[in-house]
mmCIF file of C-alpha atoms in Angstrom:
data_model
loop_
_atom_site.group_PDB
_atom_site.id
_atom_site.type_symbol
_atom_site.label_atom_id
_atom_site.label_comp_id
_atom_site.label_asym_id
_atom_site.label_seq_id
_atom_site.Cartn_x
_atom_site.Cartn_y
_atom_site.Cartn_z
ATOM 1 C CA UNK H 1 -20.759 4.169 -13.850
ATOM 2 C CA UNK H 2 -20.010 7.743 -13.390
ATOM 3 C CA UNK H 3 -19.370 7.174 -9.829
ATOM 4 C CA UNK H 4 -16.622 4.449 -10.758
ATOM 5 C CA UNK H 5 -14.935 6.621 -13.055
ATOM 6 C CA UNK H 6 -14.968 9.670 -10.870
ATOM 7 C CA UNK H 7 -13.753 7.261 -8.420
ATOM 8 C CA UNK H 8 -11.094 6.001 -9.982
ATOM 9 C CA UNK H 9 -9.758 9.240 -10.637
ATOM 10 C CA UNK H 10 -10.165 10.748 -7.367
ATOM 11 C CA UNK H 11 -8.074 7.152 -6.302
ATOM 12 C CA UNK H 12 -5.261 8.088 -9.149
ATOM 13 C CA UNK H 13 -4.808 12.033 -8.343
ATOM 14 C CA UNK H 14 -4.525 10.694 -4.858
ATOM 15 C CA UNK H 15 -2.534 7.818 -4.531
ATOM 16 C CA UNK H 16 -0.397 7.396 -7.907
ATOM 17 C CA UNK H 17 2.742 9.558 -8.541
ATOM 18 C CA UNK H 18 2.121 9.322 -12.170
ATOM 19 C CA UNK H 19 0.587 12.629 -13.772
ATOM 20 C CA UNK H 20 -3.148 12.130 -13.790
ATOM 21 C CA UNK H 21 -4.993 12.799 -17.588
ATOM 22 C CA UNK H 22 -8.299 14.041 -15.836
ATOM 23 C CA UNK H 23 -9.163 15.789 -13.156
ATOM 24 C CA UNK H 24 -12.395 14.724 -11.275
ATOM 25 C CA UNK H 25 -14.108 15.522 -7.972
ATOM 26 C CA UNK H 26 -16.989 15.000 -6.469
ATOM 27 C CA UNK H 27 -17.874 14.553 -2.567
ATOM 28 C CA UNK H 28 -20.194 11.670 -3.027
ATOM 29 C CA UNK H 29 -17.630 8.995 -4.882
ATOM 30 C CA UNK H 30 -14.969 9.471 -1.855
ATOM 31 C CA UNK H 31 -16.213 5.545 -0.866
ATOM 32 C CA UNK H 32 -15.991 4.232 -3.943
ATOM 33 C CA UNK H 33 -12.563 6.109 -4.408
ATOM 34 C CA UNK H 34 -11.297 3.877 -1.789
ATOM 35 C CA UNK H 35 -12.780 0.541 -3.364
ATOM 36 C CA UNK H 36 -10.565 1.488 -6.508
ATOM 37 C CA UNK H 37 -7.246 1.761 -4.569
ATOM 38 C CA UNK H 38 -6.768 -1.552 -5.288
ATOM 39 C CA UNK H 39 -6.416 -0.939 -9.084
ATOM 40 C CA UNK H 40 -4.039 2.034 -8.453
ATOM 41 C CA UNK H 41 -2.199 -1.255 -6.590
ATOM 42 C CA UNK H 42 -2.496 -3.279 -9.638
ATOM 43 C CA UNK H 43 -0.827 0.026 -12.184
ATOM 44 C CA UNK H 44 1.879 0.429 -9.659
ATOM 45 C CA UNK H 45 2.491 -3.204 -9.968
ATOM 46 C CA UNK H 46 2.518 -3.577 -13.321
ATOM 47 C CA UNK H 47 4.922 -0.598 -14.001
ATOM 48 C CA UNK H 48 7.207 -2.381 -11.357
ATOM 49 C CA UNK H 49 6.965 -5.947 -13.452
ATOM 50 C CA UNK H 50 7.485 -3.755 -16.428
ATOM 51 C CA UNK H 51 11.007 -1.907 -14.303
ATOM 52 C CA UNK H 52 11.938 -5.349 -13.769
ATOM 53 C CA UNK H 53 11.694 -6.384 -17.363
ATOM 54 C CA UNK H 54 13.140 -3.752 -18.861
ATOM 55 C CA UNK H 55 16.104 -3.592 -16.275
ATOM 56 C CA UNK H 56 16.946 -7.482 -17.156
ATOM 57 C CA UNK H 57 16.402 -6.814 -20.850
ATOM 58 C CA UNK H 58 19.351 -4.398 -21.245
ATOM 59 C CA UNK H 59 21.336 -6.377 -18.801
ATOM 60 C CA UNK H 60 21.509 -3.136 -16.042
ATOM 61 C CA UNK H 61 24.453 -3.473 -13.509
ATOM 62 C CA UNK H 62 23.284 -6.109 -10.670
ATOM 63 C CA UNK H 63 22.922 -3.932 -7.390
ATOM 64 C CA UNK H 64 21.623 -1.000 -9.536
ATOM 65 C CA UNK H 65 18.571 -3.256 -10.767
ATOM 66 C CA UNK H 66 18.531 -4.394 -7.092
ATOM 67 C CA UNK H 67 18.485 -0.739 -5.672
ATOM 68 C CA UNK H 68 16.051 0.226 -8.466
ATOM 69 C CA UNK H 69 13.414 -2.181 -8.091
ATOM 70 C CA UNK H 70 13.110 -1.704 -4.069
ATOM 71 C CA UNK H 71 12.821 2.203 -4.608
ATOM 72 C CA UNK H 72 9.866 1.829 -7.271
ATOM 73 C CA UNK H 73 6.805 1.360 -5.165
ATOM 74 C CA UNK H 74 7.249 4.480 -3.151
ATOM 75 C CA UNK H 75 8.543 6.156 -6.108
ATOM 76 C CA UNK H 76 5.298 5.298 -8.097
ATOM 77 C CA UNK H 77 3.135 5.833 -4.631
ATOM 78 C CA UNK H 78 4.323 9.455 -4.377
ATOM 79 C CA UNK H 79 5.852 8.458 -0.915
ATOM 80 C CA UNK H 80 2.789 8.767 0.679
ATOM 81 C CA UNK H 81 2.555 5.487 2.131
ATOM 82 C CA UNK H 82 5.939 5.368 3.225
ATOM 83 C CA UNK H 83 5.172 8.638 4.817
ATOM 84 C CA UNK H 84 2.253 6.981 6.843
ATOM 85 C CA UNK H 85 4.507 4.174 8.186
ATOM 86 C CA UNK H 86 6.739 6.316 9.073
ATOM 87 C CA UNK H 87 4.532 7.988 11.033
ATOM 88 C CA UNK H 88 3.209 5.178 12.765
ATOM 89 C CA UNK H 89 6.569 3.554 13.394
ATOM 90 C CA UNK H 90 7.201 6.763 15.764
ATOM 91 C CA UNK H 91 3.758 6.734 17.411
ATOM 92 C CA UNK H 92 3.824 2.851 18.121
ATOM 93 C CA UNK H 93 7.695 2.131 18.651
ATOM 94 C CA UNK H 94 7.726 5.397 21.107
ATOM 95 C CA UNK H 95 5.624 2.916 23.636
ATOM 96 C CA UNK H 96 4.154 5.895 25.362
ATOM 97 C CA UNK H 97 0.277 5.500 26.576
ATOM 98 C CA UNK H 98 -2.228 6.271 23.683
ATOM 99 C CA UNK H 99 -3.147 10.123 23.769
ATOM 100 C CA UNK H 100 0.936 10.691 23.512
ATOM 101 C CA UNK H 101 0.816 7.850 20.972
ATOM 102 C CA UNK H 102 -1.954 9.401 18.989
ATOM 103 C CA UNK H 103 -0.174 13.176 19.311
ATOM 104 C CA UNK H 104 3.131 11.594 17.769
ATOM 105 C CA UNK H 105 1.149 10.282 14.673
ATOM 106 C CA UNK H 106 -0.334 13.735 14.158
ATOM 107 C CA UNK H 107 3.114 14.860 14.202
ATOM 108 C CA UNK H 108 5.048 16.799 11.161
ATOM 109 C CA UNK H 109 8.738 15.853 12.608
ATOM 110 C CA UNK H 110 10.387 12.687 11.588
ATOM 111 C CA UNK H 111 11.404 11.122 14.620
ATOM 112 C CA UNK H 112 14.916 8.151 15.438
ATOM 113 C CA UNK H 113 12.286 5.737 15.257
ATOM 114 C CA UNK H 114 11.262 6.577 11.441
ATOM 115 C CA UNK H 115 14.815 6.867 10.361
ATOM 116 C CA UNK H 116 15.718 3.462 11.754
ATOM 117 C CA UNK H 117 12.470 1.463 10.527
ATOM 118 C CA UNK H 118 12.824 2.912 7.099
ATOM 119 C CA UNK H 119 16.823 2.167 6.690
ATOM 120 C CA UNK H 120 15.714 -1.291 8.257
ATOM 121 C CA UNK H 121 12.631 -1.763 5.307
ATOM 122 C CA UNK H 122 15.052 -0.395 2.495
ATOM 123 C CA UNK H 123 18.043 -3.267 3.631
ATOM 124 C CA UNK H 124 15.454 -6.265 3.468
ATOM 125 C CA UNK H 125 14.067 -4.771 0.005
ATOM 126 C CA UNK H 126 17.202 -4.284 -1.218
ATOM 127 C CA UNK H 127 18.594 -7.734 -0.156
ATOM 128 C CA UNK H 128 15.395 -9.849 -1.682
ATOM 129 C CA UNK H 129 15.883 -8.363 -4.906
ATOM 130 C CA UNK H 130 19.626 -8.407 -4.729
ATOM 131 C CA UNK H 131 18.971 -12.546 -3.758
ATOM 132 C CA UNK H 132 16.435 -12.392 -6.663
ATOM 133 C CA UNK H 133 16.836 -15.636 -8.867
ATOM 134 C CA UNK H 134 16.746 -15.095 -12.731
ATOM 135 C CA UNK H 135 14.085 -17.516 -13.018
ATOM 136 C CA UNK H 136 11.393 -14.970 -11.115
ATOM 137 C CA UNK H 137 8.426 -13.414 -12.937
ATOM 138 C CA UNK H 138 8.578 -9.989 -12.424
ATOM 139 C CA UNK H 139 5.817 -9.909 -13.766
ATOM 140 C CA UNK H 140 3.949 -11.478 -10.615
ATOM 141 C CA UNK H 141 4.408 -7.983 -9.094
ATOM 142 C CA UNK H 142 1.172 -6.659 -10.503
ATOM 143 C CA UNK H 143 -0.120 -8.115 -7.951
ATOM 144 C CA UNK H 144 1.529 -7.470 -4.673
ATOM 145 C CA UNK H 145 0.538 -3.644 -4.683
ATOM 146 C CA UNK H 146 -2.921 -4.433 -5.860
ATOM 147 C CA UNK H 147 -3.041 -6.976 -2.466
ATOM 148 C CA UNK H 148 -2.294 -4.902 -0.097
ATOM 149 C CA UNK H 149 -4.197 -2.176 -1.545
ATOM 150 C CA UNK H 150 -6.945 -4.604 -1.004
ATOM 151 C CA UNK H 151 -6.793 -4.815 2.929
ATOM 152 C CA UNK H 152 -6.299 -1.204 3.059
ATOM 153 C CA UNK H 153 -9.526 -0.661 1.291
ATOM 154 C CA UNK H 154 -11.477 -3.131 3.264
ATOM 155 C CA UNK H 155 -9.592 -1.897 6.206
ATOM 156 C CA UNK H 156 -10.813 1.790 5.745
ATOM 157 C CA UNK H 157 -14.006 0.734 5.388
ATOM 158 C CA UNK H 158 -14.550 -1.344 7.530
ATOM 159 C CA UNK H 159 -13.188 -0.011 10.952
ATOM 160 C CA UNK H 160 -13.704 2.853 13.563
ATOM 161 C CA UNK H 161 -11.537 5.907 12.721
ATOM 162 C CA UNK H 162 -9.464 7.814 14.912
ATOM 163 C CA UNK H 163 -10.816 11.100 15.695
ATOM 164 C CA UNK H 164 -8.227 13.249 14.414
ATOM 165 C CA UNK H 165 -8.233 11.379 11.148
ATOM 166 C CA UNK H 166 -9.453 12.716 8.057
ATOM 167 C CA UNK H 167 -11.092 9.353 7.481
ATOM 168 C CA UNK H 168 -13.863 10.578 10.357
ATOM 169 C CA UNK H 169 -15.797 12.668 8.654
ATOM 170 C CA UNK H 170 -14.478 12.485 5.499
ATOM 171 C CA UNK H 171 -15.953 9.067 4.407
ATOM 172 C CA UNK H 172 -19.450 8.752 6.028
ATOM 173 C CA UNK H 173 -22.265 7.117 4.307
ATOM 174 C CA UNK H 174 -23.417 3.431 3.907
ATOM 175 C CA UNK H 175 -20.493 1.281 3.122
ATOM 176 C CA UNK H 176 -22.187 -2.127 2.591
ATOM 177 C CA UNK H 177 -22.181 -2.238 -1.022
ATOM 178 C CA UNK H 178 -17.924 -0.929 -1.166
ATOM 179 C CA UNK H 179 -17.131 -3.440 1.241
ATOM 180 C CA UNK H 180 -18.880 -6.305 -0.559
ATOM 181 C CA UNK H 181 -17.067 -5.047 -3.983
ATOM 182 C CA UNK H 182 -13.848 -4.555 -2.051
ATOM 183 C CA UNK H 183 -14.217 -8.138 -0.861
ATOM 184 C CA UNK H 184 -14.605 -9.292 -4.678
ATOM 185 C CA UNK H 185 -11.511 -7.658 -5.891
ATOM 186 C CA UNK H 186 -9.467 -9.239 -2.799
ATOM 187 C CA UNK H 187 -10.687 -13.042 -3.833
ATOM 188 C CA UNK H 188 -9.867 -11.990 -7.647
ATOM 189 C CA UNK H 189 -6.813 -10.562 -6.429
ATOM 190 C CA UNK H 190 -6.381 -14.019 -4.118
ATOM 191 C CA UNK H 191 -7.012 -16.385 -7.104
ATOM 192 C CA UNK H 192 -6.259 -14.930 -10.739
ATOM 193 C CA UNK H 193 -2.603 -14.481 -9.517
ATOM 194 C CA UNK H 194 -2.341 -18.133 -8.614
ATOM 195 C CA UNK H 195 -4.104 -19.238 -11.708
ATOM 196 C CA UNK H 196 -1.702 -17.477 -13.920
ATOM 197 C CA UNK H 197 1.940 -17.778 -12.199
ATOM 198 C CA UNK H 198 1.112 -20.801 -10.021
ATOM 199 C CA UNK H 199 2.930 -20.982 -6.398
ATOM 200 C CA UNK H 200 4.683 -17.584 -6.733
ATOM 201 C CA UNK H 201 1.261 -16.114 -7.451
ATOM 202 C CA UNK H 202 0.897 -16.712 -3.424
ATOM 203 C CA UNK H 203 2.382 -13.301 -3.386
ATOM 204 C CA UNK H 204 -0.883 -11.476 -3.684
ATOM 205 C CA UNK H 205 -2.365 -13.094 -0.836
ATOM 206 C CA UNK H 206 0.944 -12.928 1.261
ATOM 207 C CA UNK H 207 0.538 -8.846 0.658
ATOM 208 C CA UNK H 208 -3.026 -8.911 1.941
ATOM 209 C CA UNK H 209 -2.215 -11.149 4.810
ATOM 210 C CA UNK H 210 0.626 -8.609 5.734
ATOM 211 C CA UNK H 211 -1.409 -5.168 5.500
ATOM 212 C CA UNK H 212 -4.363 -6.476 7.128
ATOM 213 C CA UNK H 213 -1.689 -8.316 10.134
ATOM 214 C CA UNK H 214 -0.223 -4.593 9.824
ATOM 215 C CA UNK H 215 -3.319 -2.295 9.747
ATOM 216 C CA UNK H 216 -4.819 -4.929 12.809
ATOM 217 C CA UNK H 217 -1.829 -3.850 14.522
ATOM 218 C CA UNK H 218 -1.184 -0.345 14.123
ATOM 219 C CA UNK H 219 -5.176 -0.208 14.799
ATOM 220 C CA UNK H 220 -5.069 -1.551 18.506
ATOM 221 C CA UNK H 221 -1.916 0.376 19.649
ATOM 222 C CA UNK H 222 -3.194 3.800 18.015
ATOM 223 C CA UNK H 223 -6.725 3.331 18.714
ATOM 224 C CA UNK H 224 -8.515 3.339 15.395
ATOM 225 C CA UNK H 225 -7.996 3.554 11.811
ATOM 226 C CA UNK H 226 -6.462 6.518 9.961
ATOM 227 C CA UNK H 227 -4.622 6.951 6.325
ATOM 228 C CA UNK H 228 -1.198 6.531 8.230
ATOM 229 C CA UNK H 229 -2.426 3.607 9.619
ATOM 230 C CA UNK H 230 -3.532 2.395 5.618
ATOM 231 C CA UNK H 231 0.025 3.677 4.585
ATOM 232 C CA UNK H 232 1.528 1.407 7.184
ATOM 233 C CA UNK H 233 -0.445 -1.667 6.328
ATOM 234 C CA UNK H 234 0.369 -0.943 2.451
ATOM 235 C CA UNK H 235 3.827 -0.602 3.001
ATOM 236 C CA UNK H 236 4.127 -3.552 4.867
ATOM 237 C CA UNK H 237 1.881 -5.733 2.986
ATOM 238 C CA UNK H 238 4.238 -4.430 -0.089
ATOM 239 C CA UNK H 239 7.414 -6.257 1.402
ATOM 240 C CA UNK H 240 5.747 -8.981 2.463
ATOM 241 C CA UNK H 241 4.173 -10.194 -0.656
ATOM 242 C CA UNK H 242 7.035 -9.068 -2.789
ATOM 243 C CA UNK H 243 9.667 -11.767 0.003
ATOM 244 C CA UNK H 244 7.258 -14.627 -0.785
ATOM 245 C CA UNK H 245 7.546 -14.014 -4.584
ATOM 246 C CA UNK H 246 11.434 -13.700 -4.510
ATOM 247 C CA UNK H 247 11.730 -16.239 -1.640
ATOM 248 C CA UNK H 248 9.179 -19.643 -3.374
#
């Protein structure tokens, strides 16, 4: 239990822009930190729903509740899985063979091909939740981080780093036991949704489907998994699951 807590903290100083109450460490929970990024997802999500609410509650200007609610995952996220597909939109969309590839991921400079992907993600965000009918749950959005989180998690877990990555050496030991757990949370994360909002609650699994079609991707042109490479399927995953909620 200590483990899980620890954990869970290392997962929130980490991953969530919101000021963490404790401050916890310890080497041997960095695999069990990634099995709780999923419930980092699900806090994101619901402070999103609760943005969403709130914003409809006190009747905020239209585009301004539109603008708002796109910016709010990578507010609450700290940027730093926005940062991570921006990355790999540079590496992958600069089509150059995979050592120049993998040298443009490590890269600090944000190259044309960030800029445009990122204007490109903000414009559909912005016009799904400027489309957004009144009759939407916002609430359903608790979910959609939490699901993409998921494939990230089993994604990291799961497959071959890149060498430069600090997933390589950072995350060693026997994995079995995460995976199966991160498995768990992705069929609750699959099914409670649905059981509670019906066909919108598709979103969740729409989000997983997208970060794991997104990590699969950015794995095979980039030649393993790293944290940009999570950041990318998260992001991703994030838009997808949050079209088929505004979009059923």
């Amino acid at each position: 239990m200590k483990k899980i807590i620890t954990g869970f903290f290392m997962s929130w100083g980490m991953f969530f822009a919101v000021l963490c109450p404790v401050r916890l460490w310890d080497e041997n929970a960095k695999l069990v930190s990634v099995v709780m990024i999923p419930f980092i997802g699900a806090a994101i999500g619901a402070l999103w729903g609760l943005a969403g609410f709130l914003l409809d509650l006190i009747g905020a200007p239209f585009f301004l509740t539109a603008a708002a609610m796109t910016a709010m995952p990578y507010l609450l996220s700290g940027f730093i899985h926005l940062d991570g597909f921006m990355d790999c939109c540079d590496a992958i969309l600069s089509r150059r063979d995979l050592a120049e590839r993998q040298r443009i991921l490590k890269d600090s400079h944000t190259g044309a091909f960030a800029v445009i992907c990122v204007c490109i993600l903000m414009m559909f965000g912005f016009a799904l939740f400027a489309g957004r009918d009144s009759g939407v749950n916002v609430w359903a959005l608790i979910f959609v981080p939490a699901g993409a989180r998921c494939a990230s998690a089993i994604s990291v877990l799961s497959f071959k780093p890149i060498g430069h990555s600090g997933y390589a050496g950072a995350y060693k030991g026997k994995k079995l036991g995460c995976r199966v757990a991160a498995w768990i949370i992705l069929g609750v994360t699959a099914v409670l949704p649905v059981i509670i909002f019906g066909l919108p609650g598709l979103c969740s699994v729409a989000a997983s489907a997208g970060g794991f079609i997104a990590i699969l991707y950015g794995r095979h042109q980039l030649g393993g998994m790293s944290g940009d490479i999570s950041g990318y399927g998260i992001t991703i995953g994030e838009i997808c699951g949050a079209a088929v909620l505004l979009l059923v």
